[in-house]
mmCIF file of C-alpha atoms in Angstrom:
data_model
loop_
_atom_site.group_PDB
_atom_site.id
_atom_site.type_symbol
_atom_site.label_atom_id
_atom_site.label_comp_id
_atom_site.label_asym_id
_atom_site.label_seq_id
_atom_site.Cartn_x
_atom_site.Cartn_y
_atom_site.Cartn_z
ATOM 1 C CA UNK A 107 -60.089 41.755 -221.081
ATOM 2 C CA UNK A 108 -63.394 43.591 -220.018
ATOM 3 C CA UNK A 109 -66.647 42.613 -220.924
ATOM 4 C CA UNK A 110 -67.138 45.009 -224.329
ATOM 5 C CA UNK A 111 -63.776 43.382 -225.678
ATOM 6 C CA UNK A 112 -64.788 39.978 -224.650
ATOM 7 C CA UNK A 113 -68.264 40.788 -226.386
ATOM 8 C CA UNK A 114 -66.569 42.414 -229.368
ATOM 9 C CA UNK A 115 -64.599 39.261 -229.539
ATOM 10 C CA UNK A 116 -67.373 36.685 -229.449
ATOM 11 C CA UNK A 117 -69.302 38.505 -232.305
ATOM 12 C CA UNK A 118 -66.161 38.473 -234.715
ATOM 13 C CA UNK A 119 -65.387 34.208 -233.944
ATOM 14 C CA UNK A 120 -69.649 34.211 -234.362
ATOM 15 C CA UNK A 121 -69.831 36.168 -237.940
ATOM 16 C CA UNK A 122 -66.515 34.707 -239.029
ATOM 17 C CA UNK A 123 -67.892 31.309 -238.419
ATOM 18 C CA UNK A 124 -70.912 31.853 -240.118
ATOM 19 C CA UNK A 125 -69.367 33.403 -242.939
ATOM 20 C CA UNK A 126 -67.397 30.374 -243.855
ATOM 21 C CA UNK A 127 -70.399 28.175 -243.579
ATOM 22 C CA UNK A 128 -72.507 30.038 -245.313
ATOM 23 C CA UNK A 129 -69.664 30.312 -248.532
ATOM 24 C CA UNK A 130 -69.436 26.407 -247.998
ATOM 25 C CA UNK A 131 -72.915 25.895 -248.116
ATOM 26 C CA UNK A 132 -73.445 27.904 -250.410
ATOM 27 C CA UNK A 133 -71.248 26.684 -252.529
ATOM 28 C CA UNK A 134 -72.504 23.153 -252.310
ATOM 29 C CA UNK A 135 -76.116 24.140 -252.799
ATOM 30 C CA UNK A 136 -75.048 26.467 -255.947
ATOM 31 C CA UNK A 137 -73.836 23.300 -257.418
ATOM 32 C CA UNK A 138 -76.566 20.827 -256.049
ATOM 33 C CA UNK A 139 -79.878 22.763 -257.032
ATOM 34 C CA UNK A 140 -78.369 25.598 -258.808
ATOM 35 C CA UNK A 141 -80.312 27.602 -254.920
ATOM 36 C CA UNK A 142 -79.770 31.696 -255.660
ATOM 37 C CA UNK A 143 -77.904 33.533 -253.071
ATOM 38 C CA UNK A 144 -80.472 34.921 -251.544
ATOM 39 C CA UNK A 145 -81.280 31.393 -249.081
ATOM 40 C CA UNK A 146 -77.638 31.180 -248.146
ATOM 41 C CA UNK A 147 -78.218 34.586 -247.259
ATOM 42 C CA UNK A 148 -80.682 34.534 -244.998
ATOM 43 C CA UNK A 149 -79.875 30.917 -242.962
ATOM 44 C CA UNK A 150 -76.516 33.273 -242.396
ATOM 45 C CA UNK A 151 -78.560 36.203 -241.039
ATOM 46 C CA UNK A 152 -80.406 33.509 -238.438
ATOM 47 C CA UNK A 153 -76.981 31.838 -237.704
ATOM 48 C CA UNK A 154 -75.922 35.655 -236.808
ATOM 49 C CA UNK A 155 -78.310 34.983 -234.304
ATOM 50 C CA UNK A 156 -76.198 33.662 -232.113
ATOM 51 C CA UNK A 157 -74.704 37.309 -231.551
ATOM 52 C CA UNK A 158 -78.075 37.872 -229.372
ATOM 53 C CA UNK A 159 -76.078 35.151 -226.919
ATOM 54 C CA UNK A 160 -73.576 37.988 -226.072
ATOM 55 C CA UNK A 161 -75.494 39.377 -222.842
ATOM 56 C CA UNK A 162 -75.754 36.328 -221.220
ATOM 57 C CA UNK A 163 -72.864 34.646 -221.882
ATOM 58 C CA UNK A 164 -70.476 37.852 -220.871
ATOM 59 C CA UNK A 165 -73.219 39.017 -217.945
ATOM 60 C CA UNK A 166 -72.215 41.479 -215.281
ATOM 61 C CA UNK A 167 -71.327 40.049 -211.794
ATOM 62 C CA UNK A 168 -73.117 41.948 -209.395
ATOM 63 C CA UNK A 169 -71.182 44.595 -207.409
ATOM 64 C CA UNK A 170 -68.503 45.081 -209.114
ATOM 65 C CA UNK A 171 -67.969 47.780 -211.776
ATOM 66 C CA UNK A 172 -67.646 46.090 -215.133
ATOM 67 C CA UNK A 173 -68.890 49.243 -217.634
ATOM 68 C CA UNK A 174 -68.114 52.889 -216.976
ATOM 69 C CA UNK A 175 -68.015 56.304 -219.003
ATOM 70 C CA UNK A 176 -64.502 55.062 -220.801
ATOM 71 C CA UNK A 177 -66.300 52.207 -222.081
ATOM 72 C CA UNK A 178 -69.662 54.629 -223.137
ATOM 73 C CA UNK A 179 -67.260 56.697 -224.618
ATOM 74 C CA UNK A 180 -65.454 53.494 -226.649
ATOM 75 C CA UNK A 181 -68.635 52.383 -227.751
ATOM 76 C CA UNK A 182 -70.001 55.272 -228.897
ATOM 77 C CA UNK A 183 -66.906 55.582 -230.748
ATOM 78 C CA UNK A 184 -66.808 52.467 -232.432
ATOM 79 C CA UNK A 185 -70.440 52.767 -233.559
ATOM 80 C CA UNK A 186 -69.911 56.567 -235.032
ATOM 81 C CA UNK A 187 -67.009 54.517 -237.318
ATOM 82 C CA UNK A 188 -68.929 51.520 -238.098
ATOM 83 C CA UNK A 189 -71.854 53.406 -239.074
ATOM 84 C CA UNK A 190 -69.377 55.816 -241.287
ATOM 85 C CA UNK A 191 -67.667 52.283 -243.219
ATOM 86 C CA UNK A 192 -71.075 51.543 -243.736
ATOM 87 C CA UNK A 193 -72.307 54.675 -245.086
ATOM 88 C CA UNK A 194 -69.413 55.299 -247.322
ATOM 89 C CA UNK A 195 -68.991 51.412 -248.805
ATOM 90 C CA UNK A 196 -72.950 51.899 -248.954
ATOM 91 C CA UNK A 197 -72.262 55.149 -251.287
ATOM 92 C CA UNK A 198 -69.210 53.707 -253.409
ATOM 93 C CA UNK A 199 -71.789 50.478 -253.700
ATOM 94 C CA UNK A 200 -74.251 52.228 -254.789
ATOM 95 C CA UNK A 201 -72.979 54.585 -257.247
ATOM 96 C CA UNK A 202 -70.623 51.701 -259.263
ATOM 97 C CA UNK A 203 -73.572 49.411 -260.129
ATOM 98 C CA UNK A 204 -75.673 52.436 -260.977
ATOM 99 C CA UNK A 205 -72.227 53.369 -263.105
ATOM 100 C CA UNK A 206 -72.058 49.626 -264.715
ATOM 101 C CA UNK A 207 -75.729 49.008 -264.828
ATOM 102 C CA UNK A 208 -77.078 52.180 -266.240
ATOM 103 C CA UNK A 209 -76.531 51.681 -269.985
ATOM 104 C CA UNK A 210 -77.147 47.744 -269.517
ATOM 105 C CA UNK A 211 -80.462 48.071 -269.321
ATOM 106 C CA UNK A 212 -80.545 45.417 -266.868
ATOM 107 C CA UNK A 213 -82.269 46.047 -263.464
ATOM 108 C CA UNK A 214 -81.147 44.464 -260.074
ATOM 109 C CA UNK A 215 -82.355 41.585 -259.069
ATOM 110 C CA UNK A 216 -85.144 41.475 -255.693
ATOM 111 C CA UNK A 217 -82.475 38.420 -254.747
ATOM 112 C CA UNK A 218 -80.202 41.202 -254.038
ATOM 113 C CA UNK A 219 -81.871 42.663 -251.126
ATOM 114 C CA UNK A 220 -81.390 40.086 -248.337
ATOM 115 C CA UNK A 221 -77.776 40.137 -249.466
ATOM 116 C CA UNK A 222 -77.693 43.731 -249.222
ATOM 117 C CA UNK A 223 -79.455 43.599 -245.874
ATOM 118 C CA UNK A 224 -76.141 40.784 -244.369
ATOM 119 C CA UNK A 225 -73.933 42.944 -245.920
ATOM 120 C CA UNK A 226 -74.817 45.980 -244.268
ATOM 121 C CA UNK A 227 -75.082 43.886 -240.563
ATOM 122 C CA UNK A 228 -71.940 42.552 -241.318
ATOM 123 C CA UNK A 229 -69.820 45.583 -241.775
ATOM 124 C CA UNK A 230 -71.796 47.460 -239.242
ATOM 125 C CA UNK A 231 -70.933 44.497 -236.620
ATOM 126 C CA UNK A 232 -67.312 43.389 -238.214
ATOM 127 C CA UNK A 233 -66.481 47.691 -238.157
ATOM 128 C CA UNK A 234 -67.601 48.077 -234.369
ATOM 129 C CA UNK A 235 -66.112 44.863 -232.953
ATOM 130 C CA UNK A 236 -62.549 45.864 -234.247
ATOM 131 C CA UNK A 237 -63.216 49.280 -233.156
ATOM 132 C CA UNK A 238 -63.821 48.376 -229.851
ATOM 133 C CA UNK A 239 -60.294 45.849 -229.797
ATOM 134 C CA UNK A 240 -58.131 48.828 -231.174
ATOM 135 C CA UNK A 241 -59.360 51.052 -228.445
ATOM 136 C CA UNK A 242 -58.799 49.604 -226.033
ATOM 137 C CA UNK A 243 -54.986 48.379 -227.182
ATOM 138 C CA UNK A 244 -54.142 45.013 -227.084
ATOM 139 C CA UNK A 245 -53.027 43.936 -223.539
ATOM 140 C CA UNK A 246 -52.916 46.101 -220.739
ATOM 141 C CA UNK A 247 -49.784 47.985 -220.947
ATOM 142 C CA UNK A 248 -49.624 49.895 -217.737
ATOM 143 C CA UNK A 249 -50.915 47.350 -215.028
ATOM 144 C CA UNK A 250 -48.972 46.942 -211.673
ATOM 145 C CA UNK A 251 -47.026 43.864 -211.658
ATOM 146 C CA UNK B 185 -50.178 53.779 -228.083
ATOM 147 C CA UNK B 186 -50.426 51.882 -231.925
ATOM 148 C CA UNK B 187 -50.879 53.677 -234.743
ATOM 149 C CA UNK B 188 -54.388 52.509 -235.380
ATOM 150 C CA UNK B 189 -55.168 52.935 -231.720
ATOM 151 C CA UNK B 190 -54.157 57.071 -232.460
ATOM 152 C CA UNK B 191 -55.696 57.313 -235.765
ATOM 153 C CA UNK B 192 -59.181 56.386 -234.246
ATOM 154 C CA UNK B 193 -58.153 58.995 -230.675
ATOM 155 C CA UNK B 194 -57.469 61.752 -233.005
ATOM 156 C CA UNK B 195 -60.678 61.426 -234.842
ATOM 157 C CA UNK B 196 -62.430 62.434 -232.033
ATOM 158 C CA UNK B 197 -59.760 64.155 -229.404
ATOM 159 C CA UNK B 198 -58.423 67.503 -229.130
ATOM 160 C CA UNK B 199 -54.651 68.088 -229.022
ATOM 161 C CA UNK B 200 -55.443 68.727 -225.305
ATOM 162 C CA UNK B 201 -52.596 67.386 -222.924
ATOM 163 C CA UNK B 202 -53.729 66.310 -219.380
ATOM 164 C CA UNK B 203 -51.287 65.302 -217.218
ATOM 165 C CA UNK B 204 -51.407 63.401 -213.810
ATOM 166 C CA UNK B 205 -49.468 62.564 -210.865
ATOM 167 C CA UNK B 206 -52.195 60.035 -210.178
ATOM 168 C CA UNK B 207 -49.309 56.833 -209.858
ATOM 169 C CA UNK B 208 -47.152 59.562 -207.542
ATOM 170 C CA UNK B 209 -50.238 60.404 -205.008
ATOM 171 C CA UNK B 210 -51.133 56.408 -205.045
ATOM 172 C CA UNK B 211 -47.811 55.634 -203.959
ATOM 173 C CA UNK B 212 -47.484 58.407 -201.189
ATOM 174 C CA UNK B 213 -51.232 57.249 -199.889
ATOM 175 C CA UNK B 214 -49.644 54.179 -198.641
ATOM 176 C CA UNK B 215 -49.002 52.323 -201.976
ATOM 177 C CA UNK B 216 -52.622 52.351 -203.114
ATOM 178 C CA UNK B 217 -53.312 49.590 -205.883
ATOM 179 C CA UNK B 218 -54.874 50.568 -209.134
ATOM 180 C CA UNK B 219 -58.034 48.173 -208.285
ATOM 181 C CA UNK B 220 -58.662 50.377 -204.905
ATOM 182 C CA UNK B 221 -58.562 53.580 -206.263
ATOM 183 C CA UNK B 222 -60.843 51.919 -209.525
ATOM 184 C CA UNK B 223 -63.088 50.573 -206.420
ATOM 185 C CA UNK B 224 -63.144 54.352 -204.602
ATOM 186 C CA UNK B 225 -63.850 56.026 -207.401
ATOM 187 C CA UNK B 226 -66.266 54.324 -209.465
ATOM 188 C CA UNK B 227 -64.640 52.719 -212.460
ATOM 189 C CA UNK B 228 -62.628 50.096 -213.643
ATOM 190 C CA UNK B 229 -59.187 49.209 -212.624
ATOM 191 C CA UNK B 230 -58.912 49.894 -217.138
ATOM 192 C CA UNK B 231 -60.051 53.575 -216.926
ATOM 193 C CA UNK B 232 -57.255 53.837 -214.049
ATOM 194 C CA UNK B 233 -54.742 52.744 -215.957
ATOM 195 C CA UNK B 234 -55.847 54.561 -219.345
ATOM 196 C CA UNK B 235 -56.351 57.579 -217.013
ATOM 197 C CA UNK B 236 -52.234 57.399 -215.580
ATOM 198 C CA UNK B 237 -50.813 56.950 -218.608
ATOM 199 C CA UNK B 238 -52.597 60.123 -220.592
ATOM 200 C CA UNK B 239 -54.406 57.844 -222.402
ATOM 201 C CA UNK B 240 -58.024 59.025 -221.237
ATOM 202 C CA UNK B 241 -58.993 62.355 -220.438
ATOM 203 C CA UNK B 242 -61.500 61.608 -217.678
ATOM 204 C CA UNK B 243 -64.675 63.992 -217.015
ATOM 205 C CA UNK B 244 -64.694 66.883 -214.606
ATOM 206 C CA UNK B 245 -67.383 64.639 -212.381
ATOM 207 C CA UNK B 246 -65.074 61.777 -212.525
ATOM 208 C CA UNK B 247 -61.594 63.879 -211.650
ATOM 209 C CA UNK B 248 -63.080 65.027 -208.779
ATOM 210 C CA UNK B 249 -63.788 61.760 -207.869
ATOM 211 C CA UNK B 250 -60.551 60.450 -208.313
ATOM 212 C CA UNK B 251 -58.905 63.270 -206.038
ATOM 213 C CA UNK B 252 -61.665 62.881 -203.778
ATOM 214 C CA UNK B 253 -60.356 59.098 -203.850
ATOM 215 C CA UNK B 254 -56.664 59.973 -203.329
ATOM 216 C CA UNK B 255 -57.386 63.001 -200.571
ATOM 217 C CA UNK B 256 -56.084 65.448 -202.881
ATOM 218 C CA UNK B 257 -57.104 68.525 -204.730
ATOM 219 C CA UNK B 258 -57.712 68.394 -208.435
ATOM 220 C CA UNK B 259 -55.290 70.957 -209.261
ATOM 221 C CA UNK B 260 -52.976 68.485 -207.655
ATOM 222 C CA UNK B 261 -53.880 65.714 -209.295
ATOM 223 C CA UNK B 262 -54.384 66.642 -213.036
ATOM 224 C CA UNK B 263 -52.588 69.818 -214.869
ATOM 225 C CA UNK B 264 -53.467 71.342 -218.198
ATOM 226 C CA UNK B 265 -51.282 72.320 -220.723
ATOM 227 C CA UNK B 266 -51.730 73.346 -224.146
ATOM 228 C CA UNK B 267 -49.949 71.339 -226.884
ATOM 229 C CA UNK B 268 -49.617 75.052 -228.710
ATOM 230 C CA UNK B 269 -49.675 77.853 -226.040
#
């Protein structure tokens, strides 16, 4: 495992982790205080956080070749198809509350935009990382025994 | 290669077909290892591997780098063919 897989990895097992806290404490909170979404939100966006770790936990040893244009090209890759989940969940999102809302009335609520902010890091994030594990296959197939 | 691993290649890949005879050369250069030819030419031992098996179609700079690396032409190290001459 090479150092984008190991980082790609690490940021799943980080944004998993803080997803289930964040639904348990949100939960508890929800029925405690009756808190909007909005705080659970945001405590999950600085427990994301810990993603920033990723460069100095998986850091390059010096001389030795740990990135080249394979992995560029991987990467760039994964990000053209995380940004394209995103873009397209962000259209389909977009156009069904306008679709439900728009006779309603109603107007969205400002809580909505720190959730809308996670969301979007999440996918973007959740998209790339498994991008990056698919291409390069799991397990190296062709290595010299 | 998985399924998922070819639906994301053919997103952005050509029907090109690259062949090598990258393992063949290693093995008449005195059983050269994956890791040394990685270490000669620049890359990881990953890109190698991807690179024998057709996985990867390395760049021009890097396929002359990787003959360079075996003592070998590129013409005799990588052929093109067309999947629909």
């Amino acid at each position: 495992m090479n150092r984008l897989q190991k980082i790609a990895l690490y940021n799943i097992i980080v944004m998993v982790t803080a997803l289930t806290l964040t639904v348990v404490a949100a939960a508890i909170a929800a029925y405690l205080k009756g808190l909007s979404a909005a705080c659970p939100a945001l405590a999950m966006l600085g427990l994301l956080g810990f993603m920033g770790l990723s460069p100095i936990l998986f850091g390059g040893k010096p001389n030795k070749i740990d990135f080249d244009e394979r992995d560029t090209s991987i990467q760039i890759k994964s990000t053209t198809i995380a940004y394209s989940v995103f873009w397209f969940l962000w259209v389909v999102g977009s156009i069904i509350t306008w679709a439900i809302k728009r006779n309603s009335g109603n107007s969205i609520s400002v809580e909505v935009l720190p959730l809308m902010v996670l969301a979007g890091f999440l996918v973007v994030n959740f998209v790339q990382s498994i991008a990056i594990l698919i291409s390069y296959g799991w397990g190296d197939k062709n290595v010299e025994k | 290669m998985s399924k998922s691993e070819e639906k994301i290649d053919s997103c952005f890949r050509r029907n090109d077909i690259l062949k090598n005879q990258i393992r063949r050369l290693r093995f008449e250069r005195g059983e050269m290892t994956q890791q040394e030819l990685a270490d000669k030419a620049g890359v990881t031992r990953q890109t190698i591997i991807a690179i024998e098996a057709g996985k990867y179609s390395p760049s021009l700079t890097l396929a002359f780098k990787i003959a360079q690396a075996l003592g070998a032409q590129i013409e005799d190290v990588f052929q093109y063919e067309a999947e629909n001459p």
